[in-house]
Tab-separated table of C-alpha atoms in Angstrom:
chain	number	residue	atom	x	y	z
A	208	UNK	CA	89.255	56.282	103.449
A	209	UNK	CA	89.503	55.635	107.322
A	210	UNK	CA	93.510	56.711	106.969
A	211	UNK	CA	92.182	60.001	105.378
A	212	UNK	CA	89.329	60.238	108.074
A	213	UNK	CA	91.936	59.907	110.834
A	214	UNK	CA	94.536	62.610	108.916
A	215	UNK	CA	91.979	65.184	108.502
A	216	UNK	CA	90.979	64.840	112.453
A	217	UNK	CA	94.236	65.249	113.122
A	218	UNK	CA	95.365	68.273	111.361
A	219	UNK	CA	92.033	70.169	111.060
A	220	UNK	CA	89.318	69.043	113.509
A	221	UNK	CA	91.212	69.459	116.696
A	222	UNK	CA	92.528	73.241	116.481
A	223	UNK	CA	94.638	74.159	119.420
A	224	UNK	CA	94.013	77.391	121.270
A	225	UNK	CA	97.875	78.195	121.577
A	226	UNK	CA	97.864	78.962	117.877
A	227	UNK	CA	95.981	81.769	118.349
A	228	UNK	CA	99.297	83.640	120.726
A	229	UNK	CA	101.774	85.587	118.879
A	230	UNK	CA	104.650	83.954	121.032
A	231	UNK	CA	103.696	80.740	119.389
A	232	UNK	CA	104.179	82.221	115.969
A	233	UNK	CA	106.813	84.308	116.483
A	234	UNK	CA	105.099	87.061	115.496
A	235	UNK	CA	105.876	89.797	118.052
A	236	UNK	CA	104.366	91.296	120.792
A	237	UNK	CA	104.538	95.351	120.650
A	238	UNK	CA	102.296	96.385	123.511
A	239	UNK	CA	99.381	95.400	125.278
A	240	UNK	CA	96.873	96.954	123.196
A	241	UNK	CA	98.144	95.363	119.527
A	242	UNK	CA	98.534	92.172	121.358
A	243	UNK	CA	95.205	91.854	123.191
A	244	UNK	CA	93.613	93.206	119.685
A	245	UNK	CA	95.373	90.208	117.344
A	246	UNK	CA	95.048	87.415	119.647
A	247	UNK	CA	91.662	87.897	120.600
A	248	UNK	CA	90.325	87.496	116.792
A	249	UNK	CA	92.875	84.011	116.609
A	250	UNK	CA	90.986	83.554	119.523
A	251	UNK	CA	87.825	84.212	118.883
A	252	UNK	CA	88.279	82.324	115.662
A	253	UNK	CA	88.772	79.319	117.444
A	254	UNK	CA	86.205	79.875	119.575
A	255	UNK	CA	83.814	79.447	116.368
A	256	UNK	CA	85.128	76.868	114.491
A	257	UNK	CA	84.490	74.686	118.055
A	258	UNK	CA	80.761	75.905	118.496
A	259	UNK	CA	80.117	74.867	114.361
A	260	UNK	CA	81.691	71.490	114.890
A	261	UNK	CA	79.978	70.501	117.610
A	262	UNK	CA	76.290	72.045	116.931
A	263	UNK	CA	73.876	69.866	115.047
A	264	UNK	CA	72.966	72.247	112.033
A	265	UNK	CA	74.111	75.589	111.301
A	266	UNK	CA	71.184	77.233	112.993
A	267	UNK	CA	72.122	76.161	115.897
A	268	UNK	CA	75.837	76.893	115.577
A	269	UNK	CA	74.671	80.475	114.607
A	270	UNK	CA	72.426	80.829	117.586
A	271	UNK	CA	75.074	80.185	119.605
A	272	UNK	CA	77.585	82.596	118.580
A	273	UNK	CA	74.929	85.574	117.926
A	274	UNK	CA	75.635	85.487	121.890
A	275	UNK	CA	79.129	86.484	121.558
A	276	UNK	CA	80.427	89.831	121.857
A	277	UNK	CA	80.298	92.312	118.871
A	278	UNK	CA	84.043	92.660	118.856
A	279	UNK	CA	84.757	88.756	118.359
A	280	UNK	CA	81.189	87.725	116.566
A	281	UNK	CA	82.790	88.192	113.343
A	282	UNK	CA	85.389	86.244	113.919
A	283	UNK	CA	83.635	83.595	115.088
A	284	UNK	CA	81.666	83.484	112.725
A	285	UNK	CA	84.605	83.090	110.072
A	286	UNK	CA	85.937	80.125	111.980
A	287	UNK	CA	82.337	78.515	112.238
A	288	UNK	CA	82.618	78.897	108.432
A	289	UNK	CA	85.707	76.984	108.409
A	290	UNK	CA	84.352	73.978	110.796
A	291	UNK	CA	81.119	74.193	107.867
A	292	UNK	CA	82.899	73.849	104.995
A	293	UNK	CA	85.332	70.780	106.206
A	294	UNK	CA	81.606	69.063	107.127
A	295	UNK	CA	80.586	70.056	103.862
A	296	UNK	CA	83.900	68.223	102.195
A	297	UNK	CA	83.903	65.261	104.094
A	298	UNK	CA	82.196	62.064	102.206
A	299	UNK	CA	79.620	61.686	105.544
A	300	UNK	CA	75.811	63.564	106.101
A	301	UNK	CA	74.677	66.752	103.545
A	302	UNK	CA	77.159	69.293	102.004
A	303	UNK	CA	75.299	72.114	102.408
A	304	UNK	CA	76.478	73.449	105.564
A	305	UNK	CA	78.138	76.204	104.303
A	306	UNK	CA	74.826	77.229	102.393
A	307	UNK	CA	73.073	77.072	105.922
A	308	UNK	CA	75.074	79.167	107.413
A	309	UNK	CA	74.830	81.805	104.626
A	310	UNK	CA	71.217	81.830	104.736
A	311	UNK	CA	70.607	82.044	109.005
A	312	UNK	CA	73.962	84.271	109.103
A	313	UNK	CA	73.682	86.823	106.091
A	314	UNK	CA	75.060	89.540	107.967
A	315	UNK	CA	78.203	87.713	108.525
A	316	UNK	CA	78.368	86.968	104.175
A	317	UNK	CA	81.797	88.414	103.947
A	318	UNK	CA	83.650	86.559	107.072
A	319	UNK	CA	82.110	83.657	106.422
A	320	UNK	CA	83.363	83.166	102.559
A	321	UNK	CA	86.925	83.733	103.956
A	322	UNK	CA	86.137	81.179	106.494
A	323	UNK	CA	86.305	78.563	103.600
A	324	UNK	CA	89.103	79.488	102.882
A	325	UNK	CA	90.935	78.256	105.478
A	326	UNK	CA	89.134	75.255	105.023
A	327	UNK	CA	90.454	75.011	101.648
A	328	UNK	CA	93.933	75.263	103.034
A	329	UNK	CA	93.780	72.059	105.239
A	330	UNK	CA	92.034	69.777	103.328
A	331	UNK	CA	93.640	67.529	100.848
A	332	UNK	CA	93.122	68.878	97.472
A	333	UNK	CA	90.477	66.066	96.518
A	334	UNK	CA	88.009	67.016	98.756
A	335	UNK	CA	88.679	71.269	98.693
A	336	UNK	CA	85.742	71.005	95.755
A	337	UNK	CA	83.141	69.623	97.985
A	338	UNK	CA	84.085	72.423	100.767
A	339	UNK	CA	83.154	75.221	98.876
A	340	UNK	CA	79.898	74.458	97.217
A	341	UNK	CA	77.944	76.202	99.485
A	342	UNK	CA	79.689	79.576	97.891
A	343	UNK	CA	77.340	80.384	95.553
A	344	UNK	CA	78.035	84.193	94.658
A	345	UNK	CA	80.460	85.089	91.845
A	346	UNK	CA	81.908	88.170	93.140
A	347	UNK	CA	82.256	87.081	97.005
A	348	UNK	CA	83.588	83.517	95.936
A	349	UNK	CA	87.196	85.005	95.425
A	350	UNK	CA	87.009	85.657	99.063
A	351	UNK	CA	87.738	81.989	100.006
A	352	UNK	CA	91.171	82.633	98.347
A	353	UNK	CA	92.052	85.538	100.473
A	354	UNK	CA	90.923	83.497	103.486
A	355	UNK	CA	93.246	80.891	101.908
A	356	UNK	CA	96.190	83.445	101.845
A	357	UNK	CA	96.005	84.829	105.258
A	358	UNK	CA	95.638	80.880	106.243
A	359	UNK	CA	99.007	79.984	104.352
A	360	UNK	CA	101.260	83.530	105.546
A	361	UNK	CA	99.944	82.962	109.263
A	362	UNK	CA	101.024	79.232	109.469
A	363	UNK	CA	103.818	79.067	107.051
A	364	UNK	CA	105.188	82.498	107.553
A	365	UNK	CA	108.721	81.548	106.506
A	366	UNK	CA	107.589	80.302	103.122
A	367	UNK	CA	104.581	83.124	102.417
A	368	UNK	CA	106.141	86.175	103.600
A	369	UNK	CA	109.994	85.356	103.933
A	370	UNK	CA	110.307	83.850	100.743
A	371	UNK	CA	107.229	85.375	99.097
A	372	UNK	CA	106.098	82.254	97.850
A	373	UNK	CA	103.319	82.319	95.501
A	374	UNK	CA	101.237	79.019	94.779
A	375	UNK	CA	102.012	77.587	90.843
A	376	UNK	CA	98.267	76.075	90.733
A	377	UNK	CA	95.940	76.765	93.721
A	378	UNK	CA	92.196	75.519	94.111
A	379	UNK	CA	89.882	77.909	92.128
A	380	UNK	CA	86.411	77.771	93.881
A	381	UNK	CA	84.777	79.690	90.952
A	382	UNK	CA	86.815	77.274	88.688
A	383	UNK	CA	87.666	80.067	86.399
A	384	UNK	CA	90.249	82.950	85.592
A	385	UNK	CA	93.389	81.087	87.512
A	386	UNK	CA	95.354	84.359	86.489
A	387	UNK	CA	93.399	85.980	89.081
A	388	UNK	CA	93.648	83.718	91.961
A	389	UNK	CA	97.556	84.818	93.136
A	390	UNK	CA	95.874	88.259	93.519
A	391	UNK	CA	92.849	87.513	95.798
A	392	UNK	CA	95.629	85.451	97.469
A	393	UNK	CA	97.703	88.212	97.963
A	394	UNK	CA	95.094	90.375	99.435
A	395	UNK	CA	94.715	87.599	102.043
A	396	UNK	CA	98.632	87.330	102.968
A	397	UNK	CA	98.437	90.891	103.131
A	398	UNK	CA	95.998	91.144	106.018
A	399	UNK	CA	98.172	88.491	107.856
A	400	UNK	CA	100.787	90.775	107.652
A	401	UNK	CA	99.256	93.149	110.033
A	402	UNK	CA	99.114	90.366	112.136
A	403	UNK	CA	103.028	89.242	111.491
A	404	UNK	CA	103.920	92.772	111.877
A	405	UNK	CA	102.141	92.836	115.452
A	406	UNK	CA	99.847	95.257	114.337
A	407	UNK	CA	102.930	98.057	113.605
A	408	UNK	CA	102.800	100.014	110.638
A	409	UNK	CA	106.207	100.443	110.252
A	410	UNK	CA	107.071	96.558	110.202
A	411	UNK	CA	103.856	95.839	108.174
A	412	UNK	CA	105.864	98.442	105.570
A	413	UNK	CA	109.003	96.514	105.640
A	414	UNK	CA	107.511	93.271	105.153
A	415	UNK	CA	105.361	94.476	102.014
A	416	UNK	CA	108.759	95.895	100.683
A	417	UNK	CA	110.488	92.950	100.783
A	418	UNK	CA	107.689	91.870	97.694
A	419	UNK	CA	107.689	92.744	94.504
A	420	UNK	CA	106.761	95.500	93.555
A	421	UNK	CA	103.761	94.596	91.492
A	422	UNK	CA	102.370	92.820	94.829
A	423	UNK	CA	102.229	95.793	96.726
A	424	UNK	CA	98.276	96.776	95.579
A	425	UNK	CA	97.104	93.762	96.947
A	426	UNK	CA	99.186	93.658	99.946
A	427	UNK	CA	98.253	96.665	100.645
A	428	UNK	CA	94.474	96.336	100.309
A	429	UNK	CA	94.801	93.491	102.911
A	430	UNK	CA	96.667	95.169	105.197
A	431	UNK	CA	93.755	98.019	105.000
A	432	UNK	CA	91.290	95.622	105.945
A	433	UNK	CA	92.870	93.856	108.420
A	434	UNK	CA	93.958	97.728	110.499
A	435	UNK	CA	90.855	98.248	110.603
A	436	UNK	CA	88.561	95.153	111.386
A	437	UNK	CA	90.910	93.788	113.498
A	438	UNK	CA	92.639	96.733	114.730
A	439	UNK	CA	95.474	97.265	117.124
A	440	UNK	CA	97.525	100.561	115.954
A	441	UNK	CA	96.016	104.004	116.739
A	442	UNK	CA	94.874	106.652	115.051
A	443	UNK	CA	98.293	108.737	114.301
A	444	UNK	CA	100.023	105.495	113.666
A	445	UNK	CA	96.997	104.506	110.632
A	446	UNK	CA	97.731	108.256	109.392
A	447	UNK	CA	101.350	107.991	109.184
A	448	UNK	CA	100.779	104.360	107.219
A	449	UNK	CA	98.181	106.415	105.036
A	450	UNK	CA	100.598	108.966	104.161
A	451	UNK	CA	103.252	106.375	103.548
A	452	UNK	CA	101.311	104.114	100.941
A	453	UNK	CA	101.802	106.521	98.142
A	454	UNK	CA	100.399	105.465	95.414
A	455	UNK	CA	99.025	102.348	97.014
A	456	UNK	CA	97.049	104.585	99.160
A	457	UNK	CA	93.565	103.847	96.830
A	458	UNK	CA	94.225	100.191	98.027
A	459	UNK	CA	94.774	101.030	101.798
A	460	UNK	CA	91.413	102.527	101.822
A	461	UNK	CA	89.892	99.929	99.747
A	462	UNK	CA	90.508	97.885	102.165
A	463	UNK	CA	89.483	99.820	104.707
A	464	UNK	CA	86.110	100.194	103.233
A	465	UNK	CA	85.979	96.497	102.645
A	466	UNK	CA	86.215	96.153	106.618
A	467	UNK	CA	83.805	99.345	107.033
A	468	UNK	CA	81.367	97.279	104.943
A	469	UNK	CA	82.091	93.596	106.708
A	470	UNK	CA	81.167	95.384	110.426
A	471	UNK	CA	78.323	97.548	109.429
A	472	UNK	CA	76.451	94.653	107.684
A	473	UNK	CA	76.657	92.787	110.795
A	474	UNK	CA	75.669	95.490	113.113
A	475	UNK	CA	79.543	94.909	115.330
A	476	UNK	CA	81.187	97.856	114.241
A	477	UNK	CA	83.501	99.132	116.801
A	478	UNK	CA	85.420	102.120	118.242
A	479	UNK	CA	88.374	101.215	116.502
A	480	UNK	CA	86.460	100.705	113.274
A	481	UNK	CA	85.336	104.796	113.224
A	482	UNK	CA	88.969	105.733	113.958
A	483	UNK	CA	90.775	103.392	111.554
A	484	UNK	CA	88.184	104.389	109.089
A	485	UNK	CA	88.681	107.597	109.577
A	486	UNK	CA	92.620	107.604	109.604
A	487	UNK	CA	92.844	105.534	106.473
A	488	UNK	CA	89.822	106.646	104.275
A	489	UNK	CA	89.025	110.501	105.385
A	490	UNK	CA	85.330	109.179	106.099
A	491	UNK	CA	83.043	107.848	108.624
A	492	UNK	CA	82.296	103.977	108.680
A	493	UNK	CA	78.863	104.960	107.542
A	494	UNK	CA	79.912	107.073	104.360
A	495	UNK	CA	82.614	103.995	104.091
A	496	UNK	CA	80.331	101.169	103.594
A	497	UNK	CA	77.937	102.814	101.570
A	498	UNK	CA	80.477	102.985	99.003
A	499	UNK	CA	81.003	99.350	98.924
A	500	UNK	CA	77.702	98.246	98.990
A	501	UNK	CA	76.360	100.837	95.973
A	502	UNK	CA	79.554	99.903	93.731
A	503	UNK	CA	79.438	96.113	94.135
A	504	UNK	CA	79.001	94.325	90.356
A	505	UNK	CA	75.695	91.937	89.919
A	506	UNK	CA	77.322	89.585	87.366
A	507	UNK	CA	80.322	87.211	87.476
A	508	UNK	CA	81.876	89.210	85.180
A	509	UNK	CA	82.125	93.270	84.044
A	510	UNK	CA	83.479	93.800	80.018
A	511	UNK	CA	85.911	90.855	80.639
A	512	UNK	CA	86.802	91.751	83.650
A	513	UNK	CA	86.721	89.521	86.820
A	514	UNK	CA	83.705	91.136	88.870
A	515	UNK	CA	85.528	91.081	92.268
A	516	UNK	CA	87.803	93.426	90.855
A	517	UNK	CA	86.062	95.575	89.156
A	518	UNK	CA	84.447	95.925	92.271
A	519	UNK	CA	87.356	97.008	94.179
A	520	UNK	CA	88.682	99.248	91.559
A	521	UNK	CA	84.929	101.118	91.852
A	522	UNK	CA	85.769	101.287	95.125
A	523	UNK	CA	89.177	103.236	94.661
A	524	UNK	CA	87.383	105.394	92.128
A	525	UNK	CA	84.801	106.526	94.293
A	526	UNK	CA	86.958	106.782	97.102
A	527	UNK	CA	89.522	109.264	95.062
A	528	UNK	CA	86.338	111.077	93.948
A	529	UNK	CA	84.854	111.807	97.776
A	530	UNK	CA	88.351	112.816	99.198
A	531	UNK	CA	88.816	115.109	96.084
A	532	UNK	CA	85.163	116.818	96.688
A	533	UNK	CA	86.141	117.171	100.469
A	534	UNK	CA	89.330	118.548	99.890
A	535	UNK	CA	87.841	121.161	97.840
A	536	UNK	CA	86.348	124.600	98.756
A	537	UNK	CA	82.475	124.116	97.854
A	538	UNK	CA	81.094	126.530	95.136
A	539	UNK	CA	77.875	128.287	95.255
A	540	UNK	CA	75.521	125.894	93.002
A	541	UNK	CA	78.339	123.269	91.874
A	542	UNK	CA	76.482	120.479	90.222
A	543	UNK	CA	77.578	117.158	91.821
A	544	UNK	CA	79.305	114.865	89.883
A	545	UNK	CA	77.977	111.699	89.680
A	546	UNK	CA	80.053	108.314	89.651
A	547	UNK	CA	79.401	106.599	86.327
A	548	UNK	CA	79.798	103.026	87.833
């Protein structure tokens, strides 16, 4: 057990700040703007995870970094998450850190389920259980597995996105439908990308290209997400990636929403948020988010269908729907269709 102890300070309790800088990953550095806009969330991330493993409850962590910026809160918050869930797996105090934090930092629901995520990816596999018991929610839980993804094509990029690896039996926090678990994992490499790419469109294309194709949704849905929370790439460049996503274009904006949805819950949405929003979905951040909060499942599970999903697929549906209606020429009286979701 001490040998464990010692490994687990070693590799996860001491993060080092440099691995938030694109030099150090290799990833590379297109202009001020993209560069400033990526390394400030690794950053900021950091930031998070130190104020959670140092405060005495999760209150207190949470208290702390309501005092950040808007721009960075959330990803603060997502690396506090991270810091909670490794105090929740390790055999000293309570486990229900994690659980805390949910209830004092509800706004912040999304970021910090993918924050346990990354907890998930440096714990040894015996104790990744105990780390996400505080996830409690059946359609959010699949979120620790994208956090897991973006964790695994940020550090190991070689392996993740060079090689497209995909994990033959990853931990399942819900503990149920493994056939789903490569996908929420692929949503979550597919927001690193945007962060491998440097925040460029055009490499962030490439890279998805080099997958198969039946990744691409996925990859694209993270990639959505990531454009817009984190940002970096302006408004022409989002367009152009828009136009480019063909028929992954539903996914783009799905993730887009997703992100639309993450900042307006917490009250942090930003000036890049409206424009990427906008460039990616046709609508304002507002219009955005209420579609992800109004088509988001209740139950673990919709006809057989993983509810995370479902959830996402509303999302596309109602999407398609609004951008058809605004493309349209209104008609006098035209009875408004109403989504059936």
């Amino acid at each position: 057990m001490v040998s464990l102890l010692g490994h687990i300070r070693r590799t996860v309790l001491t993060p080092d700040a440099s691995q938030a800088s694109l030099r150090k990953r290799g990833f590379p550095e297109r202009d001020p703007q993209a560069k400033t806009s990526l390394e400030m969330a690794g950053g900021s991330f950091i930031e998070g995870f130190g104020v959670a493993a140092q405060s005495s409850t999760a209150a207190e962590a949470a208290a702390t970094l309501a005092g950040i910026d808007g721009i960075r809160r959330g990803f603060a918050f997502e690396g506090a998450a991270m810091a909670m869930a490794i105090r929740d797996a390790l055999p000293l105090g309570h486990r229900h850190h994690v659980a805390d934090l949910l209830t004092v930092a509800d706004e912040h629901i999304y970021m910090i389920h993918v924050g346990v995520g990354w907890a998930l990816a440096r714990l040894p596999r015996p104790l990744r259980q105990a780390a996400t018991v505080g996830l409690t929610d059946p359609t959010l839980t699949w979120l620790a597995l994208d956090g897991y993804g973006f964790h695994q094509a940020f550090f190991h990029t070689d392996t993740y996105v060079k090689r497209q690896h995909i994990d033959p039996d990853p931990h399942l926090p819900t503990g149920d439908y493994p056939q789903y678990a490569p996908r929420a994992i692929d949503q979550g490499i597919g927001r690193a990308l945007w962060f491998v790419a440097g925040a460029d469109p055009n490499r962030a294309l490439r890279l998805i290209d080099a997958f198969a194709p039946q990744r691409h949704e996925d990859l694209f849905a993270g990639i959505g997400l990531a454009a817009t929370y984190a940002g970096g790439s302006p408004p022409g460049e989002l367009e152009e990636l828009a136009e480019r996503a063909g028929s992954n274009r539903p996914a783009l904006a799905q993730g887009s929403v997703f992100a639309a949805e993450a900042r307006t819950r917490a009250r942090i949405t930003q000036p890049h948020t409206e424009t990427a929003v906008q460039a990616m979905t046709g609508l304002q951040v507002t219009e955005a988010a209420a579609i992800a909060t109004e088509t988001r499942p209740s139950r673990p599970t919709v006809d057989g269908q993983v509810s995370y999903e479902v959830w996402r697929r509303r999302i596309m549906q109602r999407w398609g729907a609004r951008t058809d209606s605004l493309s349209k020429p209104r008609q006098p009286d035209a009875e408004r269709v109403k989504d059936g979701s």
